[in-house]
Amino acid sequence: MPMKDLVKHLSRKATPQTAPIPGREAEMVRNEAGGYAFPVDDWVRLDRFLVLGAEGGAYYATERTLTLQNARCVDRCVEADGARTVARIAEVSEAGRAPRNDAALLALAIAAKRGDDATRKAALTALPRVARTATHLFAFAEAIEELGGWGRGTRRAIADWYRERELDSLAYQAVKYRQRNGWTHADLLRLAHAQPPTPEHDALFRWMARGEMPEDRARFRLLDGFARVQASESPRATAQLVREHGLPWEAVPTAHLDDREVWEALLVDMPMTALIRNLATMTRCGLLTPRSEATRTVAGRLGDEARLRKARVHPMAVLIALRTYAAGRGLRGRHTWEPVQPVVDALDAAFYAAFGNVEPTGRRLLLAVDCSGSMMHGSVAGVHGLTPREAAAAMALIALRTEPNAEVLGFTTNAKDLRISPRRRLDDAMKSIEAVARGEGTDCSVPMRWAIDQRVDLDGFTLYTDGQTWAGPQHPVQAMAAYRGARVATARMVSVGLAGYGTSVIDGSDAGMLDVVGFDTAAPVLIGDFLRG
């Protein structure tokens, strides 16, 4: 047997991904797909959990498995540095970097129940920063209940959530979020033994706990409006009450939520998140038409970057709205509508605006989108209908629209021409990716090997992937080393993770490689800074 056939098994330049790199066995672990990769540390995995969650599971792990793995990670972080863990939870949640807040609330509950005295105190002090709405508070209470029940500190923290909130804001929370998942304000006020700090709070607490209307209806106009609208017999009267009292749509009787005049009244003061969620309803009822004033109002608000940032609108919320609205039918349910083109265009622009100001790097970049079978399953951050593959496509399009010297390549076990340009609308680009994805295996070395074969000089590779690589003849880090040797010695590599696994294709000891969390609103800026050096 020729020596080259024997020595290839010891080579550090090309090792099948189903085996660790010779000499680095202690640094690598088997991933869920059966390939070998590098483990991420607990702080990276904490970020992945806070941003991506575990709802819906993934191709190689069920929701239960991912949740247990990530909960153990939170435990380890709490034990290692409780203050840092709580600060990170609050930072990610407060900055709106995660599409959903559930993972942050669960992690905060773990810190509040399982940390030492200082950590528990820090977690409960941070509660108002993470639980910013009553829905968040109900979710936190549920997590605390499941993790062992309420203690004195929890009762005090939840009581303070009610006691320290400004009166009008608390009344709005009481009307808008009356109950969630079996929890009500009456439950929390009773369990927390909340004592009202003022007579006005006492009157509001009584309304939340027992439905007693305050005597001073002028002071509590929102509660008065809610009581009146519940008794309203016509949509016209409901619309008038909405205008007079500034009622949210959750306060409107279900029977009147299909009326055009009611939605016209709701639109006047509608928060941005509610506007995005209710575009289809406003179209179905006839409020949004190609030339209506309401359509111009909606398009103008969606194009207001300052308004989007202030409302903490996550790009994923816009992406789901665009995907659903442009399709003319919901992912669930039987409703259909005729999409209004100015609204579709405004949503497309709002998606990019929601990431803020992303400056181009000017570098020569390859944006590599994992189109393999594992990317077609599970959901990102528990958002129904949004797979890691679609999230990858969306992240790649942000860079493509920003970077003048970037091109997109799809990959499975071979390269895929996605035919995507910066001028294409987001929902159209996703259809292009769906057309080439065939449920094949994952080989994250393909982009670098393709660039060597095509003799393309690049400053950086950005891989949008779940990281579950296994099918290649060479590890991604080996392919990157080969590219640096053959083409551009200073080339950098970024892996944008889109599932909450505990491994990465990135070698953390290589200063030219970076692992980030996908669909974090800070990710595009961070990637750009890294690629610029």
Short mmCIF file of N, CA and C in Angstrom, two decimals, residues 94-194:
data_model
loop_
_atom_site.label_atom_id
_atom_site.label_comp_id
_atom_site.label_asym_id
_atom_site.label_seq_id
_atom_site.Cartn_x
_atom_site.Cartn_y
_atom_site.Cartn_z
N GLU A 94 -33.69 43.39 27.55
CA GLU A 94 -34.01 44.82 27.53
C GLU A 94 -33.68 45.47 26.20
N ALA A 95 -32.63 44.99 25.54
CA ALA A 95 -32.23 45.56 24.25
C ALA A 95 -33.08 45.04 23.10
N GLY A 96 -33.99 44.11 23.36
CA GLY A 96 -34.83 43.56 22.29
C GLY A 96 -34.05 42.71 21.31
N ARG A 97 -32.97 42.07 21.77
CA ARG A 97 -32.12 41.30 20.87
C ARG A 97 -32.71 39.93 20.56
N ALA A 98 -33.67 39.48 21.34
CA ALA A 98 -34.29 38.18 21.10
C ALA A 98 -35.68 38.37 20.51
N PRO A 99 -36.09 37.49 19.58
CA PRO A 99 -37.43 37.60 18.99
C PRO A 99 -38.54 37.41 20.02
N ARG A 100 -38.28 36.54 21.01
CA ARG A 100 -39.26 36.31 22.07
C ARG A 100 -38.55 36.39 23.41
N ASN A 101 -39.32 36.69 24.45
CA ASN A 101 -38.74 36.94 25.77
C ASN A 101 -38.79 35.70 26.67
N ASP A 102 -39.37 34.61 26.19
CA ASP A 102 -39.62 33.45 27.05
C ASP A 102 -38.34 32.87 27.65
N ALA A 103 -37.30 32.72 26.83
CA ALA A 103 -36.06 32.13 27.33
C ALA A 103 -35.44 33.00 28.43
N ALA A 104 -35.48 34.31 28.25
CA ALA A 104 -34.93 35.21 29.26
C ALA A 104 -35.71 35.10 30.57
N LEU A 105 -37.02 34.99 30.47
CA LEU A 105 -37.85 34.86 31.67
C LEU A 105 -37.57 33.54 32.39
N LEU A 106 -37.42 32.46 31.63
CA LEU A 106 -37.10 31.16 32.24
C LEU A 106 -35.73 31.20 32.88
N ALA A 107 -34.74 31.76 32.18
CA ALA A 107 -33.39 31.85 32.74
C ALA A 107 -33.37 32.70 34.01
N LEU A 108 -34.13 33.79 34.02
CA LEU A 108 -34.20 34.65 35.21
C LEU A 108 -34.85 33.89 36.37
N ALA A 109 -35.88 33.10 36.06
CA ALA A 109 -36.53 32.31 37.11
C ALA A 109 -35.56 31.27 37.69
N ILE A 110 -34.76 30.65 36.83
CA ILE A 110 -33.75 29.69 37.31
C ILE A 110 -32.77 30.38 38.25
N ALA A 111 -32.31 31.57 37.85
CA ALA A 111 -31.37 32.32 38.70
C ALA A 111 -32.03 32.70 40.03
N ALA A 112 -33.31 33.06 39.97
CA ALA A 112 -34.03 33.48 41.18
C ALA A 112 -34.30 32.31 42.13
N LYS A 113 -34.37 31.11 41.59
CA LYS A 113 -34.68 29.94 42.43
C LYS A 113 -33.43 29.17 42.84
N ARG A 114 -32.41 29.12 41.98
CA ARG A 114 -31.29 28.21 42.21
C ARG A 114 -29.97 28.90 42.52
N GLY A 115 -29.94 30.21 42.42
CA GLY A 115 -28.70 30.91 42.70
C GLY A 115 -28.46 31.07 44.19
N ASP A 116 -27.27 31.59 44.55
CA ASP A 116 -27.02 31.90 45.95
C ASP A 116 -27.80 33.16 46.33
N ASP A 117 -27.63 33.60 47.55
CA ASP A 117 -28.43 34.73 48.04
C ASP A 117 -28.25 35.97 47.18
N ALA A 118 -27.00 36.27 46.82
CA ALA A 118 -26.72 37.47 46.02
C ALA A 118 -27.33 37.36 44.63
N THR A 119 -27.24 36.15 44.05
CA THR A 119 -27.80 35.96 42.70
C THR A 119 -29.32 36.06 42.72
N ARG A 120 -29.93 35.44 43.72
CA ARG A 120 -31.41 35.52 43.82
C ARG A 120 -31.86 36.97 43.97
N LYS A 121 -31.16 37.71 44.79
CA LYS A 121 -31.51 39.12 44.97
C LYS A 121 -31.36 39.89 43.67
N ALA A 122 -30.26 39.65 42.95
CA ALA A 122 -30.02 40.34 41.68
C ALA A 122 -31.09 39.99 40.66
N ALA A 123 -31.47 38.71 40.61
CA ALA A 123 -32.48 38.26 39.65
C ALA A 123 -33.83 38.92 39.92
N LEU A 124 -34.22 38.97 41.17
CA LEU A 124 -35.52 39.56 41.50
C LEU A 124 -35.50 41.08 41.33
N THR A 125 -34.35 41.69 41.55
CA THR A 125 -34.23 43.13 41.31
C THR A 125 -34.36 43.44 39.82
N ALA A 126 -33.88 42.51 38.98
CA ALA A 126 -33.93 42.71 37.52
C ALA A 126 -35.29 42.39 36.93
N LEU A 127 -36.21 41.89 37.73
CA LEU A 127 -37.51 41.46 37.20
C LEU A 127 -38.22 42.53 36.36
N PRO A 128 -38.31 43.79 36.80
CA PRO A 128 -39.01 44.79 35.97
C PRO A 128 -38.34 45.05 34.63
N ARG A 129 -37.03 44.81 34.54
CA ARG A 129 -36.31 45.02 33.28
C ARG A 129 -36.62 43.91 32.29
N VAL A 130 -36.83 42.70 32.78
CA VAL A 130 -37.08 41.56 31.91
C VAL A 130 -38.58 41.33 31.70
N ALA A 131 -39.35 41.44 32.76
CA ALA A 131 -40.81 41.31 32.67
C ALA A 131 -41.41 42.70 32.52
N ARG A 132 -41.44 43.19 31.29
CA ARG A 132 -41.87 44.57 31.05
C ARG A 132 -43.37 44.70 30.85
N THR A 133 -44.04 43.59 30.59
CA THR A 133 -45.50 43.61 30.44
C THR A 133 -46.11 42.58 31.38
N ALA A 134 -47.41 42.67 31.55
CA ALA A 134 -48.09 41.70 32.41
C ALA A 134 -47.98 40.29 31.85
N THR A 135 -47.98 40.14 30.53
CA THR A 135 -47.79 38.82 29.93
C THR A 135 -46.45 38.23 30.35
N HIS A 136 -45.40 39.04 30.34
CA HIS A 136 -44.10 38.57 30.80
C HIS A 136 -44.16 38.16 32.27
N LEU A 137 -44.86 38.96 33.07
CA LEU A 137 -44.96 38.67 34.50
C LEU A 137 -45.69 37.35 34.75
N PHE A 138 -46.76 37.10 33.99
CA PHE A 138 -47.48 35.83 34.13
C PHE A 138 -46.56 34.66 33.78
N ALA A 139 -45.75 34.82 32.72
CA ALA A 139 -44.83 33.75 32.31
C ALA A 139 -43.78 33.50 33.39
N PHE A 140 -43.26 34.56 33.99
CA PHE A 140 -42.28 34.41 35.06
C PHE A 140 -42.90 33.69 36.25
N ALA A 141 -44.12 34.07 36.61
CA ALA A 141 -44.81 33.43 37.73
C ALA A 141 -45.01 31.94 37.48
N GLU A 142 -45.35 31.58 36.25
CA GLU A 142 -45.52 30.17 35.90
C GLU A 142 -44.20 29.42 36.04
N ALA A 143 -43.11 30.02 35.57
CA ALA A 143 -41.80 29.38 35.68
C ALA A 143 -41.40 29.18 37.14
N ILE A 144 -41.62 30.19 37.95
CA ILE A 144 -41.30 30.09 39.38
C ILE A 144 -42.12 28.98 40.03
N GLU A 145 -43.38 28.89 39.67
CA GLU A 145 -44.26 27.86 40.23
C GLU A 145 -43.75 26.47 39.88
N GLU A 146 -43.34 26.27 38.63
CA GLU A 146 -42.87 24.96 38.19
C GLU A 146 -41.50 24.61 38.76
N LEU A 147 -40.71 25.62 39.10
CA LEU A 147 -39.37 25.38 39.62
C LEU A 147 -39.33 25.20 41.14
N GLY A 148 -40.49 25.21 41.76
CA GLY A 148 -40.49 24.93 43.20
C GLY A 148 -41.38 25.82 44.05
N GLY A 149 -41.99 26.83 43.45
CA GLY A 149 -42.93 27.64 44.21
C GLY A 149 -42.36 28.98 44.65
N TRP A 150 -43.24 29.78 45.24
CA TRP A 150 -42.92 31.15 45.59
C TRP A 150 -42.29 31.22 46.99
N GLY A 151 -41.26 32.01 47.10
CA GLY A 151 -40.68 32.33 48.40
C GLY A 151 -40.96 33.79 48.74
N ARG A 152 -40.43 34.21 49.87
CA ARG A 152 -40.69 35.58 50.33
C ARG A 152 -40.14 36.60 49.34
N GLY A 153 -38.94 36.34 48.81
CA GLY A 153 -38.34 37.28 47.86
C GLY A 153 -39.16 37.40 46.59
N THR A 154 -39.67 36.29 46.09
CA THR A 154 -40.51 36.32 44.87
C THR A 154 -41.77 37.12 45.11
N ARG A 155 -42.40 36.88 46.26
CA ARG A 155 -43.63 37.63 46.57
C ARG A 155 -43.35 39.13 46.61
N ARG A 156 -42.25 39.49 47.24
CA ARG A 156 -41.92 40.91 47.34
C ARG A 156 -41.64 41.51 45.96
N ALA A 157 -40.93 40.78 45.11
CA ALA A 157 -40.58 41.29 43.79
C ALA A 157 -41.82 41.48 42.92
N ILE A 158 -42.73 40.53 42.96
CA ILE A 158 -43.95 40.65 42.15
C ILE A 158 -44.87 41.73 42.72
N ALA A 159 -44.95 41.82 44.03
CA ALA A 159 -45.73 42.90 44.63
C ALA A 159 -45.17 44.26 44.22
N ASP A 160 -43.85 44.39 44.22
CA ASP A 160 -43.23 45.65 43.83
C ASP A 160 -43.47 45.96 42.36
N TRP A 161 -43.57 44.91 41.52
CA TRP A 161 -43.87 45.14 40.11
C TRP A 161 -45.17 45.92 39.98
N TYR A 162 -46.16 45.58 40.78
CA TYR A 162 -47.44 46.29 40.76
C TYR A 162 -47.36 47.62 41.51
N ARG A 163 -46.69 47.64 42.65
CA ARG A 163 -46.67 48.82 43.49
C ARG A 163 -45.90 49.98 42.88
N GLU A 164 -44.82 49.68 42.15
CA GLU A 164 -43.92 50.72 41.69
C GLU A 164 -44.23 51.20 40.28
N ARG A 165 -45.17 50.56 39.60
CA ARG A 165 -45.51 51.00 38.24
C ARG A 165 -46.42 52.22 38.30
N GLU A 166 -46.18 53.14 37.39
CA GLU A 166 -47.01 54.35 37.31
C GLU A 166 -48.46 53.95 37.06
N LEU A 167 -49.39 54.67 37.69
CA LEU A 167 -50.79 54.25 37.76
C LEU A 167 -51.42 54.04 36.38
N ASP A 168 -51.26 54.99 35.48
CA ASP A 168 -51.89 54.87 34.16
C ASP A 168 -51.29 53.70 33.37
N SER A 169 -49.98 53.50 33.52
CA SER A 169 -49.34 52.38 32.85
C SER A 169 -49.86 51.05 33.39
N LEU A 170 -50.04 50.97 34.69
CA LEU A 170 -50.55 49.74 35.29
C LEU A 170 -51.99 49.48 34.87
N ALA A 171 -52.81 50.53 34.77
CA ALA A 171 -54.19 50.36 34.31
C ALA A 171 -54.21 49.83 32.88
N TYR A 172 -53.30 50.32 32.04
CA TYR A 172 -53.22 49.84 30.66
C TYR A 172 -52.85 48.36 30.63
N GLN A 173 -51.89 47.97 31.46
CA GLN A 173 -51.50 46.56 31.54
C GLN A 173 -52.68 45.70 32.00
N ALA A 174 -53.45 46.23 32.95
CA ALA A 174 -54.58 45.47 33.49
C ALA A 174 -55.66 45.24 32.45
N VAL A 175 -55.86 46.22 31.57
CA VAL A 175 -56.90 46.10 30.54
C VAL A 175 -56.40 45.28 29.35
N LYS A 176 -55.19 45.52 28.93
CA LYS A 176 -54.65 44.88 27.73
C LYS A 176 -54.32 43.41 27.96
N TYR A 177 -53.71 43.11 29.11
CA TYR A 177 -53.30 41.73 29.41
C TYR A 177 -54.05 41.24 30.64
N ARG A 178 -55.29 40.88 30.48
CA ARG A 178 -56.11 40.50 31.63
C ARG A 178 -55.78 39.11 32.14
N GLN A 179 -55.39 38.20 31.26
CA GLN A 179 -55.01 36.86 31.70
C GLN A 179 -54.19 36.20 30.60
N ARG A 180 -53.33 35.27 31.00
CA ARG A 180 -52.53 34.50 30.06
C ARG A 180 -52.26 33.13 30.67
N ASN A 181 -52.54 32.09 29.90
CA ASN A 181 -52.22 30.72 30.31
C ASN A 181 -52.72 30.37 31.71
N GLY A 182 -53.94 30.82 32.00
CA GLY A 182 -54.55 30.46 33.27
C GLY A 182 -54.21 31.38 34.43
N TRP A 183 -53.30 32.33 34.23
CA TRP A 183 -52.94 33.27 35.29
C TRP A 183 -53.67 34.59 35.09
N THR A 184 -54.10 35.20 36.19
CA THR A 184 -54.76 36.50 36.15
C THR A 184 -54.07 37.44 37.13
N HIS A 185 -54.39 38.71 37.02
CA HIS A 185 -53.86 39.68 37.99
C HIS A 185 -54.35 39.36 39.40
N ALA A 186 -55.56 38.87 39.52
CA ALA A 186 -56.08 38.51 40.85
C ALA A 186 -55.20 37.45 41.50
N ASP A 187 -54.74 36.47 40.69
CA ASP A 187 -53.86 35.42 41.21
C ASP A 187 -52.56 36.01 41.75
N LEU A 188 -51.94 36.88 40.96
CA LEU A 188 -50.65 37.41 41.37
C LEU A 188 -50.76 38.36 42.55
N LEU A 189 -51.78 39.20 42.56
CA LEU A 189 -51.96 40.11 43.69
C LEU A 189 -52.20 39.34 44.98
N ARG A 190 -52.96 38.24 44.87
CA ARG A 190 -53.25 37.42 46.07
C ARG A 190 -51.99 36.70 46.55
N LEU A 191 -51.26 36.06 45.63
CA LEU A 191 -50.08 35.29 46.02
C LEU A 191 -48.95 36.20 46.51
N ALA A 192 -48.87 37.41 45.95
CA ALA A 192 -47.80 38.33 46.33
C ALA A 192 -48.13 39.14 47.57
N HIS A 193 -49.37 39.09 48.02
CA HIS A 193 -49.82 39.89 49.17
C HIS A 193 -49.49 41.36 48.94
N ALA A 194 -49.78 41.84 47.72
CA ALA A 194 -49.40 43.20 47.35
C ALA A 194 -50.25 44.24 48.09
#
